[in-house]
Coordinates of C-alpha atoms and ligand atoms in Angstrom, one line a residue:
X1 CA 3.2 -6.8 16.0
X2 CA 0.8 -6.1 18.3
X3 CA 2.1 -3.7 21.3
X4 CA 1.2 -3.9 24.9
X5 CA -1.9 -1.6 25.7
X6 CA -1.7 1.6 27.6
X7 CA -3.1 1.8 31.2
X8 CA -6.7 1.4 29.8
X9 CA -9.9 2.7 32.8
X10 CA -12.1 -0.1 32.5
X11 CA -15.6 0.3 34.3
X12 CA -17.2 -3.3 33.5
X13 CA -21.0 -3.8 33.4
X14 CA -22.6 -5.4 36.5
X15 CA -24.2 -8.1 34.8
X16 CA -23.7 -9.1 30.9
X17 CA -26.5 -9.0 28.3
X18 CA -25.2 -12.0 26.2
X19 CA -28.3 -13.7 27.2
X20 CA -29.9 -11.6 24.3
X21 CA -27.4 -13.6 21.9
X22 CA -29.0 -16.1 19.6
X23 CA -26.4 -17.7 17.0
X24 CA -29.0 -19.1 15.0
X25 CA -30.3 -15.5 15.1
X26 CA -28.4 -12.8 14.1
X27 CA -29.3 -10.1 12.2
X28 CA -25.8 -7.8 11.3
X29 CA -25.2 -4.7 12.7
X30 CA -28.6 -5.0 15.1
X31 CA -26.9 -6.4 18.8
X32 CA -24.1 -5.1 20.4
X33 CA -21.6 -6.5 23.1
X34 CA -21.7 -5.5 26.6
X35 CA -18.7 -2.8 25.8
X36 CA -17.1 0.0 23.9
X37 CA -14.1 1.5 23.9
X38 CA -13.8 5.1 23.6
X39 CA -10.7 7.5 23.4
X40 CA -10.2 11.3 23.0
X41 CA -7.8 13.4 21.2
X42 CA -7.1 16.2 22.7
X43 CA -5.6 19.6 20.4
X44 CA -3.3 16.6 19.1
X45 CA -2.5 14.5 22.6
X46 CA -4.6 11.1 22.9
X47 CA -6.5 11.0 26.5
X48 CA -6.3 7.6 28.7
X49 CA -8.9 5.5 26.8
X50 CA -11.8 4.1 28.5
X51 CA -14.1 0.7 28.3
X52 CA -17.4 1.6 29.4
X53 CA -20.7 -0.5 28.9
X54 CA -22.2 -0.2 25.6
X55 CA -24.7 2.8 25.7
X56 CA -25.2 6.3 24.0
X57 CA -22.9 9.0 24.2
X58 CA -23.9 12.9 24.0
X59 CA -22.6 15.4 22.1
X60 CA -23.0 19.1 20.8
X61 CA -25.2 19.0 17.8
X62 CA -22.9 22.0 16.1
X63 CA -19.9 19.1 16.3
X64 CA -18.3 18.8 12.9
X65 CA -18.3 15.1 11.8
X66 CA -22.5 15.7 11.7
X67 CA -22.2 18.6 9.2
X68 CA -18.4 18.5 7.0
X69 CA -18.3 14.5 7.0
X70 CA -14.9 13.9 8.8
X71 CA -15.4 10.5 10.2
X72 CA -14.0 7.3 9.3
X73 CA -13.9 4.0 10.1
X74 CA -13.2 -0.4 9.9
X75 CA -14.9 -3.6 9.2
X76 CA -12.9 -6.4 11.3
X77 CA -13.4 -9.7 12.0
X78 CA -13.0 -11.8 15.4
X79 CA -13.6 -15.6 15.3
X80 CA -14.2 -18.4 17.6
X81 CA -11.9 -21.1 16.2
X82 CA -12.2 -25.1 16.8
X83 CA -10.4 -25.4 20.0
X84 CA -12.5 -23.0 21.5
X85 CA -10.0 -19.5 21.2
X86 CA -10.9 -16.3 20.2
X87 CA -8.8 -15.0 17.3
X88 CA -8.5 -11.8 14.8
X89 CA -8.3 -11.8 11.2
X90 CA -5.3 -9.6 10.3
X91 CA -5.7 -6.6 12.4
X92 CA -2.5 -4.9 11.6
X93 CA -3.6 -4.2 8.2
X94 CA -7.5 -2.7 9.5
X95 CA -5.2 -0.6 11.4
X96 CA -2.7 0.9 8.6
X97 CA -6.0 1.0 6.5
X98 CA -7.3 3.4 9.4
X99 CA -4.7 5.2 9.6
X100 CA -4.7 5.8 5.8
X101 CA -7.8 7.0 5.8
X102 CA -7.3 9.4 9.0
X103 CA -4.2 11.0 6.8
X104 CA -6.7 11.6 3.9
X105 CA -9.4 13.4 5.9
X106 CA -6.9 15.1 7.8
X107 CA -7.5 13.2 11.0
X108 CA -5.1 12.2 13.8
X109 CA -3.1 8.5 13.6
X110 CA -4.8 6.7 16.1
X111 CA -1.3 4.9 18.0
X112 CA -1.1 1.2 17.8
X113 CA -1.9 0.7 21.6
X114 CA -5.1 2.0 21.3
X115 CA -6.3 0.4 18.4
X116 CA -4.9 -2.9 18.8
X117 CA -4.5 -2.6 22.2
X118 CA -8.5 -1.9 22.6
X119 CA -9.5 -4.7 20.4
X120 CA -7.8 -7.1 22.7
X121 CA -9.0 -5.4 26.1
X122 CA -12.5 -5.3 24.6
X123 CA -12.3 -8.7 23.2
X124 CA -10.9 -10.3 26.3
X125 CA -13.7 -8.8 28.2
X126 CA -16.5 -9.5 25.8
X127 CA -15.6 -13.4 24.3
X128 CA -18.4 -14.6 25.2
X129 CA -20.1 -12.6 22.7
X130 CA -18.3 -14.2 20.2
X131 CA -20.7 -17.2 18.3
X132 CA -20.2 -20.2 17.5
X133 CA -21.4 -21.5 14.0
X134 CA -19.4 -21.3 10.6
X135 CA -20.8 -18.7 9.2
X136 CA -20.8 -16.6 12.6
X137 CA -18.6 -13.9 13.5
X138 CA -17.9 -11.2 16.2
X139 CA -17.9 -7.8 14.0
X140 CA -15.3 -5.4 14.9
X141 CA -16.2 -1.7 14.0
X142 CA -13.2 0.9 15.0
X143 CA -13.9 4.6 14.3
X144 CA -13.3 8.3 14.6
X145 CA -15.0 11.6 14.2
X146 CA -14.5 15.1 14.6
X147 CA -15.9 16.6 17.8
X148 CA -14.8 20.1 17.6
X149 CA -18.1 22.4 18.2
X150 CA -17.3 24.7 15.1
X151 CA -19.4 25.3 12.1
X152 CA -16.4 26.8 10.2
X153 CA -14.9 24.3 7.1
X154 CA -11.6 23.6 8.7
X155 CA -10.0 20.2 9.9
X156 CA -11.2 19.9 13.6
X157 CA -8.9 19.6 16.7
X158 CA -11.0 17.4 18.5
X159 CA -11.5 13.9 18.1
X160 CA -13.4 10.8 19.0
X161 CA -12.0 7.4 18.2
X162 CA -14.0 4.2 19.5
X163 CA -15.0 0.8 19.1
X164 CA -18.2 -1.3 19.3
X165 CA -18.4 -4.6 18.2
X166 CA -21.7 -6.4 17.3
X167 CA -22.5 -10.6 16.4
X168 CA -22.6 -11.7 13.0
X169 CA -24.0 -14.1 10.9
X170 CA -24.2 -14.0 6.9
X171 CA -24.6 -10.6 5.8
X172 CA -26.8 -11.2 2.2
X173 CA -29.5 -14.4 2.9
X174 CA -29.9 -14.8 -1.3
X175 CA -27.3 -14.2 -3.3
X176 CA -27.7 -10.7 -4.9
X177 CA -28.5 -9.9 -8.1
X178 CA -26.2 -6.5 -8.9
X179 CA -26.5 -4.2 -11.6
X180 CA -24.4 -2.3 -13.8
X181 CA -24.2 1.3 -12.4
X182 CA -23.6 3.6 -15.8
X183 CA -25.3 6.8 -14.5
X184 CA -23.8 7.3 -11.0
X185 CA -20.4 6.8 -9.4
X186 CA -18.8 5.8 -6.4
X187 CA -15.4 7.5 -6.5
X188 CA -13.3 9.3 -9.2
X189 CA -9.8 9.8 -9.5
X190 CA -8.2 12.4 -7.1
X191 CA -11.3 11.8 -4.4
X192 CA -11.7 10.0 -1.8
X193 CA -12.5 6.4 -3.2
X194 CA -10.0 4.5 -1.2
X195 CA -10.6 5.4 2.2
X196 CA -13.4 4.3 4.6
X197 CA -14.8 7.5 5.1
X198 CA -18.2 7.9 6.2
X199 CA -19.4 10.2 3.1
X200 CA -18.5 7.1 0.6
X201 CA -21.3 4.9 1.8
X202 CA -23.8 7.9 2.1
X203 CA -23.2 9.0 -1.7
X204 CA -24.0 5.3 -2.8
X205 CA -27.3 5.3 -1.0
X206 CA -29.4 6.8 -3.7
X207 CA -27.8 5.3 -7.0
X208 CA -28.5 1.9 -4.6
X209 CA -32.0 2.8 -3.6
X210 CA -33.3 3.4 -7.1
X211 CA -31.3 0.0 -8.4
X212 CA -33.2 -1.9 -5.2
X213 CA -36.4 0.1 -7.2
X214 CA -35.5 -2.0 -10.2
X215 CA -35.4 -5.3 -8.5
X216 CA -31.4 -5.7 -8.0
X217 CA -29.8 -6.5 -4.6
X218 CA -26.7 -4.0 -4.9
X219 CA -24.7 -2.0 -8.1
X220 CA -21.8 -2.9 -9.8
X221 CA -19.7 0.6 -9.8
X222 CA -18.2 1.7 -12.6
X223 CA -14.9 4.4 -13.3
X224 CA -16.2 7.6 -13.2
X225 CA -14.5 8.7 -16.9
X226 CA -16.2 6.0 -19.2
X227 CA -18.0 3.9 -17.0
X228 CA -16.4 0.9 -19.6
X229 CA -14.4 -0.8 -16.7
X230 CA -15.5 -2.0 -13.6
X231 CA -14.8 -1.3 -10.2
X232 CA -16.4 -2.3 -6.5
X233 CA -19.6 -3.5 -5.8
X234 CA -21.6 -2.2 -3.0
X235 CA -19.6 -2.0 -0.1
X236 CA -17.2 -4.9 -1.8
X237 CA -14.4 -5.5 -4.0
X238 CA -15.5 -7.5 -7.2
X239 CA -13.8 -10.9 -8.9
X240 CA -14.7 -12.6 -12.2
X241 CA -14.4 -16.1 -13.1
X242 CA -13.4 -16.1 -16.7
X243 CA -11.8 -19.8 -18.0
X244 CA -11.4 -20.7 -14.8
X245 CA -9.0 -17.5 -14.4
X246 CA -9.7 -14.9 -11.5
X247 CA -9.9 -11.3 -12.9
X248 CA -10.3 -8.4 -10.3
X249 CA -9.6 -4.8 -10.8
X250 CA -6.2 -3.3 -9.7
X251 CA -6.9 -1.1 -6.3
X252 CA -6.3 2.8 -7.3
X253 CA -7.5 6.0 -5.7
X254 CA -11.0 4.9 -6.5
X255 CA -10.8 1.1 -4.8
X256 CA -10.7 0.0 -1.6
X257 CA -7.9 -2.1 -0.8
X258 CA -9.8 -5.1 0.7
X259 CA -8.2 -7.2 3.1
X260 CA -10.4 -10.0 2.4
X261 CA -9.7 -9.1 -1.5
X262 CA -6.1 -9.7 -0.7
X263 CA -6.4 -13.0 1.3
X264 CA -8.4 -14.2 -1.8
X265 CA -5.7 -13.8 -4.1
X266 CA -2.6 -14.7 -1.9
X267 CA -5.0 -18.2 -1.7
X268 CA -6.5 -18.0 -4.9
X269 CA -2.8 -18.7 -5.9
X270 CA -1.6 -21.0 -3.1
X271 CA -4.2 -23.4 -4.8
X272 CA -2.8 -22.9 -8.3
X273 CA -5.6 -20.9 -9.7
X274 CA -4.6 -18.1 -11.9
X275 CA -5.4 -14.9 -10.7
X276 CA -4.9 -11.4 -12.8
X277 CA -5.6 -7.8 -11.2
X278 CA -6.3 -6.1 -14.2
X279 CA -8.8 -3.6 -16.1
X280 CA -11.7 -5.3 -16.3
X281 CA -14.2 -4.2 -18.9
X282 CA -18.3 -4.4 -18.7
X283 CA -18.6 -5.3 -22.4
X284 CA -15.8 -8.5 -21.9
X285 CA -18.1 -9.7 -18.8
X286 CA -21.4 -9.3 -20.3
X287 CA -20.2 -10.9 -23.4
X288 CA -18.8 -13.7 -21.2
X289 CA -21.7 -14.0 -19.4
X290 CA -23.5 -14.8 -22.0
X291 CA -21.3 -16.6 -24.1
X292 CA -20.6 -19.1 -21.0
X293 CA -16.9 -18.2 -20.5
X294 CA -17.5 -15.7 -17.6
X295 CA -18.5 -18.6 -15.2
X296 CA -19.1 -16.8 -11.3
X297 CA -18.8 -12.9 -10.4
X298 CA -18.9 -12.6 -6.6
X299 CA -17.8 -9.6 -4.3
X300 CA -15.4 -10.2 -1.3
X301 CA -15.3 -8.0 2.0
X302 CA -15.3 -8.1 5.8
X303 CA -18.6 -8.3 6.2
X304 CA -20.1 -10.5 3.3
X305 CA -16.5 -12.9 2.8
X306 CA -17.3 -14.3 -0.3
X307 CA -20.3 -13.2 -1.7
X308 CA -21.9 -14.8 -5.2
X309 CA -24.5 -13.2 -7.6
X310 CA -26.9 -14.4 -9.0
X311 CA -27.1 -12.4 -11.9
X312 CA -25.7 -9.0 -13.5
X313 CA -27.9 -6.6 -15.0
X314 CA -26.8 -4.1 -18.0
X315 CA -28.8 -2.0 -20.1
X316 CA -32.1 -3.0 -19.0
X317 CA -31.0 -7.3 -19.3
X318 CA -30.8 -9.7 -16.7
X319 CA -27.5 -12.2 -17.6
X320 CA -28.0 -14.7 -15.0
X321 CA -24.9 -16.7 -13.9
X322 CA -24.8 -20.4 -13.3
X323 CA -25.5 -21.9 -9.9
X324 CA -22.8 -21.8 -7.4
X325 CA -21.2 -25.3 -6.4
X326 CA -19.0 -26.8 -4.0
X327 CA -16.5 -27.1 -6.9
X328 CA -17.1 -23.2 -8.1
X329 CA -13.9 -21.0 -7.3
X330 CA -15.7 -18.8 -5.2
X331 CA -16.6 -22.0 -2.8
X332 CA -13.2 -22.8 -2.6
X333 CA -11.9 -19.4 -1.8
X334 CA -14.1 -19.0 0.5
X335 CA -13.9 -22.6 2.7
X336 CA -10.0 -21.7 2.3
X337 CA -10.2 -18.6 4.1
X338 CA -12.9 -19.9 6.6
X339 CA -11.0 -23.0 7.4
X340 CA -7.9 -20.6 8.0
X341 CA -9.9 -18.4 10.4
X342 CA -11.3 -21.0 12.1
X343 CA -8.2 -22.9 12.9
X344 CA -9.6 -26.1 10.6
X345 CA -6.5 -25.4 8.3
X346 CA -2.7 -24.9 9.1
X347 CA -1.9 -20.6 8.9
X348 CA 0.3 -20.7 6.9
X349 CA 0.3 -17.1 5.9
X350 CA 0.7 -16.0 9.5
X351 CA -2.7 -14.4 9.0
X352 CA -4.8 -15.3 12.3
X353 CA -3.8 -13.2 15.5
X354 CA -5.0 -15.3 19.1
X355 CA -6.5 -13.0 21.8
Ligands
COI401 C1 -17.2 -4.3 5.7 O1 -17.2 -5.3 4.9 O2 -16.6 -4.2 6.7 C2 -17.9 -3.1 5.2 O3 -17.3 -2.0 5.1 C3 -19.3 -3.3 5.0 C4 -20.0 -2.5 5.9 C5 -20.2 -1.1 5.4 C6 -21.4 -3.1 6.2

């Protein structure tokens, strides 16, 4: 449930930038809404959190989140649905997944109020930045970083905690062609693989830059031990069509628990298609790939949805996978989970939150 906010200090801007919004234009992760939230903890005590308009904040160049890493944060979804209301896509579970992720980098719980409570003060005062368009989006982005001005290695005592939120439209504009990552890894056992930490995304940057080198879009991860099964790809969880069956891998210490991965399967299921979280081996897709039974691999996250490739590349070979269709699984998964968000279906899982 989502609690009433504290006594937020709101200091609105004089006059709103939306102007600058073009729906037919967006390019993710480049505009950003009028304001931001931003709240302090204090030795352990959260301060009153503020709204201010968007802008750049100043800090201490010896603070510790720039040098040790401790920072963290969400991908979130707001939508504009058909009768014209601004909704969230299951925020509670962005903000356990926060708070997850705070306990394993030894970060403060950020309290419901201000999370949740911010979202809805920001989003209330910012809903006109929300587009229109199926495939648009408003893009939530909560996070937190360490702002004590110490250079020793030691959890920090002060923290930042804000969110910005910035227009969306589709995130990949071909479908990517991903390749089999058998040198580098994303996350082993015991790490940090599971939380949205910062340092994750930073470590995949040069495995990712020398694939890009090669001609694919984005890797395939494998598990750090054998590199036989897969994982996550890029900054999403991974499915398989294989006979019509839905294979992902099981989330561990090294996944991500994606909330759009687990709306996929609870519809993936409420349409009768057969859906296994499971090892899933390279050699069994490649094989299928090529064989014909492996029919669609596609990632799944906040801020791609469904995502299709166009081809998987091991060992130096393209294996290129059939054209996606209206009647391909990932096309149905996907206009499910639209139609859900956008209020064009019944919610029947209790999923979408009204602002
Ligand atoms: C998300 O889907 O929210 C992500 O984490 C991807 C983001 C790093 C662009």
């Amino acid at each position: 449930m989502i609690t009433e906010a504290p006594a937020f200090k709101i200091s609105p801007v004089k006059e709103s930038r939306v102007g600058q919004l073009d729906p037919d234009k967006i390019v993710f992760g480049t505009l950003f809404t009028d304001h931001m939230l931003v709240a302090d903890c204090v030795n352990g005590e959260w301060q009153t959190p503020e709204i201010l308009p968007y802008g750049s904040i100043a800090y201490d160049p010896a603070i510790a989140s720039l040098h040790y890493g401790q920072s963290i944060f969400e991908g979130m979804k707001a939508f504009k649905n058909v009768d014209g209301d601004v909704v969230m896509f299951r925020p509670e579970e962005n903000f356990k997944r926060f708070n997850i992720s705070a306990e394993r980098m030894c970060m403060p719980s950020v309290p419901e109020e201000i999370f949740l409570g911010g979202l809805r003060e920001l989003l209330n005062l910012d809903r006109n930045w929300v587009p229109d368009g199926d495939d648009n989006s408003l893009y939530l982005r909560p996070f937190m970083f360490a702002s004590d001005v110490y250079l020793g290695v030691r959890p920090s005592l002060n923290y930042r905690f804000m969110i910005i939120m910035s227009p969306a439209g589709q995130y990949y504009a071909e479908p990517p062609k991903v390749k089999v990552e058998t040198e580098f890894i994303r996350a082993a056992e015991g790490g940090v693989g599971y939380a949205k930490c910062a340092g994750n995304y930073a470590a995949s940057l040069y495995p990712a830059k020398l694939a890009q080198e090669q001609g694919y879009t984005q890797l395939l991860w494998t598990d750090a031990k054998t590199h036989s099964r897969f994982e996550e790809s890029g900054t999403m969880n991974v499915f398989f069509v294989k006979d019509g069956k839905i294979l992902t891998p099981k989330t561990s210490s090294t996944i991500l628990k994606g909330i759009t991965r687990d709306s996929l399967l609870q519809i993936a299921k409420s349409l009768d298609i057969e859906v296994s979280e499971q090892d899933v081996y390279v050699k069994d897709i490649i094989d299928g790939i090529a064989s014909g039974s492996v029919s669609e691999v596609f990632g799944a996250g906040t801020a791609v949805v469904v995502s299709p490739f166009s081809a998987v590349g091991f060992e130096g070979n393209d294996y290129v996978l059939p054209e996606i269709t209206e009647s391909s699984v990932s096309s149905k998964l996907k206009n499910a989970l639209n139609d859900i968000r956008k209020g064009k279906t019944e919610d029947r899982f209790g999923w979408v939150y009204k602002v």
